[in-house]
């Protein structure tokens, strides 16, 4: 039911503005940049994600005949404009930070340069795609840091906000270090490793818990994780020990157990003791249930013998911060830098670049935000990815993006890698950019230059 | 890119459990119910939504040849099972509360009764569809109550979690009382009224703010809302007054202004004074920017002269509570009531009905939760909607759902209609249901009955 590539995935005002641009012949080149105004309270950094889907969208953008007919019927637009919309394609350029790059407040992660109507129309869907995956990748990266190498699996499709959110959060979390997902469609779409256990209903549907375990182990001899908290966690663990003895002659081993309720650390300790006492040290303990990076950190800090975590809802919805204070703003039109000066929402004008500086160990030390024509030292983070509406090269495979993200996380200074709050990273605004902002303000305050 | 109707929009464990059910011949009738365990902190009630999409999903559920081939290749499933999946269709029954019905904790809003594998497979997508729309409709209903009849428009596509979330939240908020949405695709899909203003980029792209206003008014003479906070809100309002005088001879009127930053109440008062002083009492004031039901309540309580609100991010993402503590649980299999007893997550067993009682004024007084076969007084809230995999009648048009929701909100007792917290509504669990839970527990504690 979701036309996820529809050109109508936009706000009405984009179309009414486009008609005014069309009527007024305002089709010169514009540059818009996407950035996050402020880091959320519990984020020491953000991880860029969603670029591949943005480029897919731009390459395929077009209005269908059915959509054009509907727009013509709705009474807001005139015929010449509708016809022009029918021929509209995205023919612009895009610079962006590669997916998986760590970034901070005020740093553009994507710039669109195109005829004004094109660059305007795509605002809504670009924000929709970039904010969500960036938000989830940033939350998931914190889980990755907290888990210290334990198995991490995305369990969140059911409470994600719809189908696309479920799929894209499986992608964004894998990109940021999760080992895999339970979402089958994401496995098929991107080759993300799939993990699964069993549900309480499987146990309940059997008249006897031990019989349910045996049934499942015989059906899944090579990959079985037994859910043991349906009735009583420790007594289920003892039933499994008995079962292991019965299954051994058939060459079937129980791989893991999952605990989904109660005091997870305490249950894990008791279950570990039962399993070890019964000669089953190889059965791993997997936990789930309302987990996030704080819970993962605390469980491991308590020394609980946990081998893996199923993390869902709170990661997929970025529950403590389910949106980013982000924007896609006009920074230049027709060769003139522009900026908005609304209270609390002023932006830095012009086309910008971010230069990253590292210390002797290769760790990120600070970033410089400046204009694109202000040659500066350091590693430029925005790179060309699209010219004339076509990708410069195919988007990298997800495994490569994942490796890039891992390298970025490894390069974070230790204070930013902790789960608790840290001193903000240093982002310096260059003198050239300060000067440009003053020039733009003087121009606006002086009134209009001659119209062009 | 989103296969939003794909049968693979499910968790891997559903498929591994299905193979075990298939191998063990466990295909007798099961009943699962969807319910919310607890009302979130700032919700005095919830509004059921998402049923239409669930029924669409169940009626069209099938694995495509491409999906079956991928499943066969992944190495987890045997050929006979894959072939059986290929023939799988949903042939079961559904009872549900109509969309727009107010409900409370522990009350099932949907029951699926079908052969166990079918009822199990659909768990993930059913939760995914019901929790999201119910969560958004419940949040939006609070905005509706707070707005006291002012214009309310959904502005949230850009920060919704993907395309489907944007579309479905436009639907869920309209259902719960929003006048319309800015999301064009939702207007085309469901006929939801569309509203739009202009973006800061429109102002910035012009060299002069007054010229931008005039350009827009002449392009949209019948529907123009001018964004006045790009540089200085009050001076923009004065420019509009001048413009109104110039446009009047051409029969063009300025309809409204939008304020998107700063102290909205204070700006609204000053702008109202400027417009009234210039003889423009008919120009309405519309505000936006990080609004939710609390902000709307406070703005109106302050007496600010505001005629309408654009509410986005915090409503579409249900930002203060972006997930519900909900579940879809097995309540009966093969004629035997079942329940889960996990710590803090125990469920009431068996197939259940909710009977609503009203006071002399027609207001909701209390609900009774009981078994379906316990004939009780009151209005039964769950009604049959699907038999043998087919809808009993077409889903009602959105306008009818909206009217049903409005009647439900009007029937709330005053304490539950306030935005602040209220004493929880009374949901009584019947003696028959208490007795059934004890019987089920005794059966489980006594060990397995004879296998069937």
Tab-separated table of N, CA, C and O in Angstrom, chain A residues 264-353:
chain	number	residue	atom	x	y	z
A	264	UNK	N	17.061	-9.824	34.470
A	264	UNK	CA	17.817	-10.595	33.471
A	264	UNK	C	19.192	-11.021	33.998
A	264	UNK	O	19.652	-12.137	33.733
A	265	UNK	N	19.865	-10.141	34.723
A	265	UNK	CA	21.201	-10.464	35.239
A	265	UNK	C	21.118	-11.632	36.221
A	265	UNK	O	21.910	-12.587	36.151
A	266	UNK	N	20.147	-11.564	37.115
A	266	UNK	CA	20.012	-12.592	38.142
A	266	UNK	C	19.617	-13.936	37.511
A	266	UNK	O	20.197	-14.979	37.820
A	267	UNK	N	18.641	-13.896	36.607
A	267	UNK	CA	18.252	-15.141	35.922
A	267	UNK	C	19.433	-15.707	35.130
A	267	UNK	O	19.645	-16.920	35.106
A	268	UNK	N	20.188	-14.842	34.469
A	268	UNK	CA	21.319	-15.330	33.673
A	268	UNK	C	22.324	-16.054	34.577
A	268	UNK	O	22.844	-17.122	34.228
A	269	UNK	N	22.601	-15.488	35.741
A	269	UNK	CA	23.546	-16.133	36.674
A	269	UNK	C	23.032	-17.503	37.113
A	269	UNK	O	23.764	-18.490	37.088
A	270	UNK	N	21.755	-17.558	37.492
A	270	UNK	CA	21.200	-18.839	37.970
A	270	UNK	C	21.167	-19.876	36.850
A	270	UNK	O	21.491	-21.035	37.055
A	271	UNK	N	20.768	-19.434	35.655
A	271	UNK	CA	20.668	-20.364	34.519
A	271	UNK	C	22.071	-20.851	34.130
A	271	UNK	O	22.282	-22.034	33.845
A	272	UNK	N	23.053	-19.926	34.152
A	272	UNK	CA	24.432	-20.316	33.844
A	272	UNK	C	24.902	-21.401	34.814
A	272	UNK	O	25.518	-22.398	34.413
A	273	UNK	N	24.579	-21.205	36.117
A	273	UNK	CA	25.000	-22.174	37.132
A	273	UNK	C	24.342	-23.529	36.892
A	273	UNK	O	24.989	-24.581	36.979
A	274	UNK	N	23.035	-23.497	36.560
A	274	UNK	CA	22.324	-24.763	36.295
A	274	UNK	C	22.947	-25.468	35.100
A	274	UNK	O	23.263	-26.664	35.149
A	275	UNK	N	23.151	-24.714	34.000
A	275	UNK	CA	23.681	-25.331	32.773
A	275	UNK	C	25.098	-25.858	33.001
A	275	UNK	O	25.433	-26.972	32.589
A	276	UNK	N	25.935	-25.050	33.649
A	276	UNK	CA	27.312	-25.500	33.913
A	276	UNK	C	27.305	-26.734	34.807
A	276	UNK	O	28.064	-27.685	34.578
A	277	UNK	N	26.424	-26.706	35.825
A	277	UNK	CA	26.335	-27.832	36.751
A	277	UNK	C	25.908	-29.114	36.064
A	277	UNK	O	26.228	-30.219	36.510
A	278	UNK	N	25.190	-28.975	34.960
A	278	UNK	CA	24.711	-30.150	34.221
A	278	UNK	C	25.637	-30.489	33.058
A	278	UNK	O	25.266	-31.270	32.170
A	279	UNK	N	26.799	-29.857	33.038
A	279	UNK	CA	27.757	-30.193	31.972
A	279	UNK	C	27.414	-29.571	30.625
A	279	UNK	O	27.723	-30.150	29.582
A	280	UNK	N	26.757	-28.409	30.668
A	280	UNK	CA	26.393	-27.751	29.399
A	280	UNK	C	26.995	-26.341	29.313
A	280	UNK	O	26.273	-25.356	29.127
A	281	UNK	N	28.327	-26.225	29.445
A	281	UNK	CA	28.940	-24.882	29.416
A	281	UNK	C	28.852	-24.233	28.035
A	281	UNK	O	29.046	-23.031	27.907
A	282	UNK	N	28.563	-25.032	27.004
A	282	UNK	CA	28.531	-24.481	25.646
A	282	UNK	C	27.204	-23.849	25.270
A	282	UNK	O	27.100	-23.206	24.222
A	283	UNK	N	26.178	-24.033	26.099
A	283	UNK	CA	24.880	-23.423	25.786
A	283	UNK	C	24.950	-21.940	26.140
A	283	UNK	O	25.166	-21.579	27.296
A	284	UNK	N	24.781	-21.094	25.131
A	284	UNK	CA	24.917	-19.655	25.348
A	284	UNK	C	23.636	-19.038	25.918
A	284	UNK	O	22.543	-19.577	25.719
A	285	UNK	N	23.788	-17.912	26.560
A	285	UNK	CA	22.642	-17.209	27.154
A	285	UNK	C	22.413	-15.895	26.410
A	285	UNK	O	23.301	-15.060	26.305
A	286	UNK	N	21.195	-15.783	25.914
A	286	UNK	CA	20.779	-14.648	25.110
A	286	UNK	C	19.626	-13.993	25.857
A	286	UNK	O	18.750	-14.674	26.375
A	287	UNK	N	19.639	-12.644	25.946
A	287	UNK	CA	18.548	-11.976	26.670
A	287	UNK	C	17.874	-10.925	25.787
A	287	UNK	O	18.467	-10.429	24.825
A	288	UNK	N	16.640	-10.599	26.130
A	288	UNK	CA	15.871	-9.602	25.381
A	288	UNK	C	14.827	-9.008	26.308
A	288	UNK	O	14.666	-9.466	27.435
A	289	UNK	N	14.130	-7.997	25.810
A	289	UNK	CA	13.045	-7.391	26.591
A	289	UNK	C	13.360	-5.965	26.997
A	289	UNK	O	14.016	-5.763	28.020
A	290	UNK	N	12.907	-4.992	26.189
A	290	UNK	CA	13.034	-3.584	26.565
A	290	UNK	C	14.473	-3.114	26.725
A	290	UNK	O	14.764	-2.226	27.527
A	291	UNK	N	15.390	-3.697	25.957
A	291	UNK	CA	16.805	-3.345	26.111
A	291	UNK	C	17.169	-2.112	25.285
A	291	UNK	O	16.578	-1.818	24.260
A	292	UNK	N	18.182	-1.412	25.759
A	292	UNK	CA	18.815	-0.340	24.998
A	292	UNK	C	20.269	-0.276	25.458
A	292	UNK	O	20.727	-1.157	26.197
A	293	UNK	N	21.014	0.746	25.011
A	293	UNK	CA	22.442	0.786	25.337
A	293	UNK	C	22.697	0.936	26.828
A	293	UNK	O	23.715	0.448	27.340
A	294	UNK	N	21.786	1.582	27.536
A	294	UNK	CA	21.967	1.749	28.979
A	294	UNK	C	21.812	0.389	29.683
A	294	UNK	O	22.613	0.033	30.552
A	295	UNK	N	20.780	-0.362	29.304
A	295	UNK	CA	20.551	-1.671	29.921
A	295	UNK	C	21.692	-2.633	29.589
A	295	UNK	O	22.156	-3.383	30.457
A	296	UNK	N	22.150	-2.612	28.333
A	296	UNK	CA	23.250	-3.499	27.927
A	296	UNK	C	24.504	-3.168	28.743
A	296	UNK	O	25.169	-4.060	29.285
A	297	UNK	N	24.809	-1.883	28.847
A	297	UNK	CA	25.971	-1.471	29.641
A	297	UNK	C	25.852	-1.948	31.085
A	297	UNK	O	26.782	-2.533	31.644
A	298	UNK	N	24.673	-1.742	31.682
A	298	UNK	CA	24.505	-2.092	33.094
A	298	UNK	C	24.550	-3.603	33.309
A	298	UNK	O	25.105	-4.074	34.306
A	299	UNK	N	23.955	-4.360	32.400
A	299	UNK	CA	23.981	-5.828	32.537
A	299	UNK	C	25.420	-6.338	32.481
A	299	UNK	O	25.815	-7.190	33.282
A	300	UNK	N	26.211	-5.818	31.547
A	300	UNK	CA	27.592	-6.288	31.439
A	300	UNK	C	28.424	-5.797	32.619
A	300	UNK	O	29.285	-6.522	33.137
A	301	UNK	N	28.151	-4.568	33.077
A	301	UNK	CA	28.895	-4.040	34.220
A	301	UNK	C	28.635	-4.873	35.477
A	301	UNK	O	29.502	-4.996	36.344
A	302	UNK	N	27.449	-5.475	35.547
A	302	UNK	CA	27.114	-6.295	36.721
A	302	UNK	C	27.800	-7.657	36.665
A	302	UNK	O	27.669	-8.456	37.586
A	303	UNK	N	28.475	-7.923	35.543
A	303	UNK	CA	29.161	-9.208	35.410
A	303	UNK	C	28.246	-10.357	35.033
A	303	UNK	O	28.640	-11.525	35.101
A	304	UNK	N	27.014	-10.048	34.598
A	304	UNK	CA	26.071	-11.116	34.231
A	304	UNK	C	26.638	-11.937	33.069
A	304	UNK	O	27.170	-11.369	32.114
A	305	UNK	N	26.530	-13.268	33.133
A	305	UNK	CA	27.088	-14.141	32.087
A	305	UNK	C	26.190	-14.185	30.853
A	305	UNK	O	25.533	-15.186	30.590
A	306	UNK	N	26.167	-13.079	30.118
A	306	UNK	CA	25.285	-12.941	28.950
A	306	UNK	C	26.127	-12.932	27.680
A	306	UNK	O	27.119	-12.208	27.591
A	307	UNK	N	25.716	-13.758	26.691
A	307	UNK	CA	26.491	-13.881	25.450
A	307	UNK	C	25.928	-13.065	24.306
A	307	UNK	O	26.608	-12.854	23.294
A	308	UNK	N	24.673	-12.637	24.433
A	308	UNK	CA	24.087	-11.895	23.326
A	308	UNK	C	22.811	-11.191	23.737
A	308	UNK	O	22.183	-11.526	24.753
A	309	UNK	N	22.443	-10.183	22.922
A	309	UNK	CA	21.303	-9.328	23.238
A	309	UNK	C	20.385	-9.194	22.016
A	309	UNK	O	20.866	-8.930	20.915
A	310	UNK	N	19.101	-9.347	22.242
A	310	UNK	CA	18.110	-8.965	21.236
A	310	UNK	C	17.618	-7.573	21.599
A	310	UNK	O	17.059	-7.379	22.676
A	311	UNK	N	17.891	-6.608	20.729
A	311	UNK	CA	17.526	-5.224	21.024
A	311	UNK	C	16.521	-4.772	19.961
A	311	UNK	O	16.815	-4.841	18.763
A	312	UNK	N	15.351	-4.356	20.404
A	312	UNK	CA	14.329	-4.010	19.425
A	312	UNK	C	13.820	-2.601	19.581
A	312	UNK	O	14.536	-1.629	19.294
A	313	UNK	N	12.585	-2.526	20.058
A	313	UNK	CA	11.822	-1.284	20.139
A	313	UNK	C	12.633	-0.029	20.447
A	313	UNK	O	12.551	0.958	19.735
A	314	UNK	N	13.398	-0.074	21.539
A	314	UNK	CA	14.050	1.163	21.976
A	314	UNK	C	15.155	1.598	21.011
A	314	UNK	O	15.524	2.771	20.985
A	315	UNK	N	15.700	0.648	20.244
A	315	UNK	CA	16.685	1.007	19.231
A	315	UNK	C	15.981	1.442	17.942
A	315	UNK	O	16.259	2.525	17.411
A	316	UNK	N	15.035	0.633	17.431
A	316	UNK	CA	14.386	0.940	16.148
A	316	UNK	C	13.623	2.249	16.177
A	316	UNK	O	13.482	2.899	15.143
A	317	UNK	N	13.060	2.586	17.337
A	317	UNK	CA	12.308	3.840	17.419
A	317	UNK	C	13.172	4.952	17.999
A	317	UNK	O	12.696	6.075	18.161
A	318	UNK	N	14.435	4.639	18.338
A	318	UNK	CA	15.299	5.600	19.037
A	318	UNK	C	14.489	6.226	20.174
A	318	UNK	O	14.293	7.443	20.241
A	319	UNK	N	14.025	5.351	21.069
A	319	UNK	CA	12.920	5.694	21.975
A	319	UNK	C	13.188	6.903	22.868
A	319	UNK	O	12.268	7.649	23.172
A	320	UNK	N	14.427	7.111	23.286
A	320	UNK	CA	14.672	8.266	24.156
A	320	UNK	C	14.768	9.559	23.347
A	320	UNK	O	14.760	10.648	23.926
A	321	UNK	N	14.867	9.438	22.031
A	321	UNK	CA	14.984	10.617	21.171
A	321	UNK	C	14.519	10.219	19.771
A	321	UNK	O	15.338	9.951	18.892
A	322	UNK	N	13.170	10.130	19.576
A	322	UNK	CA	12.657	9.553	18.333
A	322	UNK	C	12.631	10.513	17.146
A	322	UNK	O	11.919	10.249	16.176
A	323	UNK	N	13.373	11.580	17.202
A	323	UNK	CA	13.501	12.510	16.060
A	323	UNK	C	14.763	13.331	16.280
A	323	UNK	O	15.261	13.435	17.400
A	324	UNK	N	15.278	13.872	15.206
A	324	UNK	CA	16.461	14.730	15.279
A	324	UNK	C	16.061	16.155	14.915
A	324	UNK	O	15.208	16.370	14.046
A	325	UNK	N	16.700	17.112	15.545
A	325	UNK	CA	16.460	18.521	15.220
A	325	UNK	C	17.262	18.844	13.964
A	325	UNK	O	18.321	19.453	14.009
A	326	UNK	N	16.736	18.401	12.838
A	326	UNK	CA	17.472	18.481	11.578
A	326	UNK	C	16.741	19.380	10.592
A	326	UNK	O	15.568	19.686	10.757
A	327	UNK	N	17.446	19.787	9.552
A	327	UNK	CA	16.837	20.656	8.547
A	327	UNK	C	17.554	20.488	7.213
A	327	UNK	O	18.693	20.010	7.146
A	328	UNK	N	16.843	20.885	6.164
A	328	UNK	CA	17.357	20.885	4.788
A	328	UNK	C	17.104	22.309	4.323
A	328	UNK	O	15.962	22.709	4.106
A	329	UNK	N	18.152	23.124	4.289
A	329	UNK	CA	17.942	24.565	4.143
A	329	UNK	C	18.637	25.130	2.907
A	329	UNK	O	19.745	24.707	2.561
A	330	UNK	N	17.992	26.111	2.299
A	330	UNK	CA	18.569	26.820	1.153
A	330	UNK	C	19.784	27.614	1.617
A	330	UNK	O	19.678	28.469	2.494
A	331	UNK	N	20.939	27.350	1.009
A	331	UNK	CA	22.171	28.040	1.412
A	331	UNK	C	22.699	28.948	0.300
A	331	UNK	O	23.534	29.817	0.560
A	332	UNK	N	22.229	28.713	-0.926
A	332	UNK	CA	22.688	29.558	-2.029
A	332	UNK	C	21.648	29.488	-3.135
A	332	UNK	O	21.102	28.426	-3.411
A	333	UNK	N	21.333	30.646	-3.755
A	333	UNK	CA	20.477	30.641	-4.944
A	333	UNK	C	21.041	31.631	-5.939
A	333	UNK	O	21.365	32.767	-5.580
A	334	UNK	N	21.167	31.171	-7.165
A	334	UNK	CA	21.605	32.038	-8.246
A	334	UNK	C	22.928	32.731	-7.892
A	334	UNK	O	23.094	33.942	-8.090
A	335	UNK	N	23.848	31.945	-7.321
A	335	UNK	CA	25.175	32.468	-7.017
A	335	UNK	C	25.285	33.278	-5.736
A	335	UNK	O	26.385	33.669	-5.342
A	336	UNK	N	24.159	33.562	-5.087
A	336	UNK	CA	24.155	34.364	-3.861
A	336	UNK	C	23.969	33.472	-2.632
A	336	UNK	O	22.943	32.798	-2.515
A	337	UNK	N	24.900	33.501	-1.688
A	337	UNK	CA	24.682	32.780	-0.429
A	337	UNK	C	23.463	33.334	0.305
A	337	UNK	O	23.189	34.534	0.233
A	338	UNK	N	22.723	32.445	0.987
A	338	UNK	CA	21.497	32.839	1.690
A	338	UNK	C	21.532	32.235	3.085
A	338	UNK	O	22.196	31.241	3.313
A	339	UNK	N	20.768	32.852	3.995
A	339	UNK	CA	20.542	32.157	5.254
A	339	UNK	C	19.277	32.626	5.915
A	339	UNK	O	18.766	33.716	5.663
A	340	UNK	N	18.761	31.771	6.796
A	340	UNK	CA	17.566	32.040	7.575
A	340	UNK	C	18.029	32.562	8.923
A	340	UNK	O	19.034	32.107	9.459
A	341	UNK	N	17.313	33.551	9.479
A	341	UNK	CA	17.754	34.123	10.750
A	341	UNK	C	16.695	33.982	11.839
A	341	UNK	O	16.742	34.671	12.853
A	342	UNK	N	15.700	33.077	11.615
A	342	UNK	CA	14.638	32.875	12.605
A	342	UNK	C	15.241	32.610	13.976
A	342	UNK	O	16.279	31.960	14.096
A	343	UNK	N	14.547	33.097	15.021
A	343	UNK	CA	15.037	32.956	16.395
A	343	UNK	C	15.353	31.498	16.737
A	343	UNK	O	14.515	30.623	16.610
A	344	UNK	N	16.580	31.256	17.172
A	344	UNK	CA	16.978	29.913	17.585
A	344	UNK	C	17.194	28.965	16.428
A	344	UNK	O	17.487	27.788	16.624
A	345	UNK	N	16.967	29.410	15.194
A	345	UNK	CA	17.078	28.521	14.046
A	345	UNK	C	17.917	29.122	12.916
A	345	UNK	O	17.767	28.734	11.760
A	346	UNK	N	18.796	30.074	13.237
A	346	UNK	CA	19.637	30.679	12.201
A	346	UNK	C	20.602	29.623	11.631
A	346	UNK	O	21.005	28.702	12.329
A	347	UNK	N	20.935	29.769	10.337
A	347	UNK	CA	21.837	28.799	9.708
A	347	UNK	C	23.085	29.510	9.182
A	347	UNK	O	23.078	30.726	8.972
A	348	UNK	N	24.146	28.725	8.967
A	348	UNK	CA	25.354	29.257	8.335
A	348	UNK	C	25.157	29.253	6.834
A	348	UNK	O	24.786	28.229	6.264
A	349	UNK	N	25.406	30.382	6.139
A	349	UNK	CA	25.065	30.483	4.714
A	349	UNK	C	26.111	29.836	3.801
A	349	UNK	O	27.216	29.509	4.235
A	350	UNK	N	25.725	29.718	2.546
A	350	UNK	CA	26.676	29.279	1.524
A	350	UNK	C	26.897	27.782	1.491
A	350	UNK	O	26.401	27.035	2.328
A	351	UNK	N	27.664	27.347	0.466
A	351	UNK	CA	28.021	25.925	0.343
A	351	UNK	C	29.187	25.647	1.261
A	351	UNK	O	30.184	26.363	1.217
A	352	UNK	N	29.077	24.564	2.032
A	352	UNK	CA	30.075	24.339	3.076
A	352	UNK	C	30.780	22.983	2.950
A	352	UNK	O	30.273	22.048	2.327
A	353	UNK	N	31.945	22.941	3.568
A	353	UNK	CA	32.711	21.699	3.645
A	353	UNK	C	33.111	21.493	5.104
A	353	UNK	O	33.231	22.480	5.857
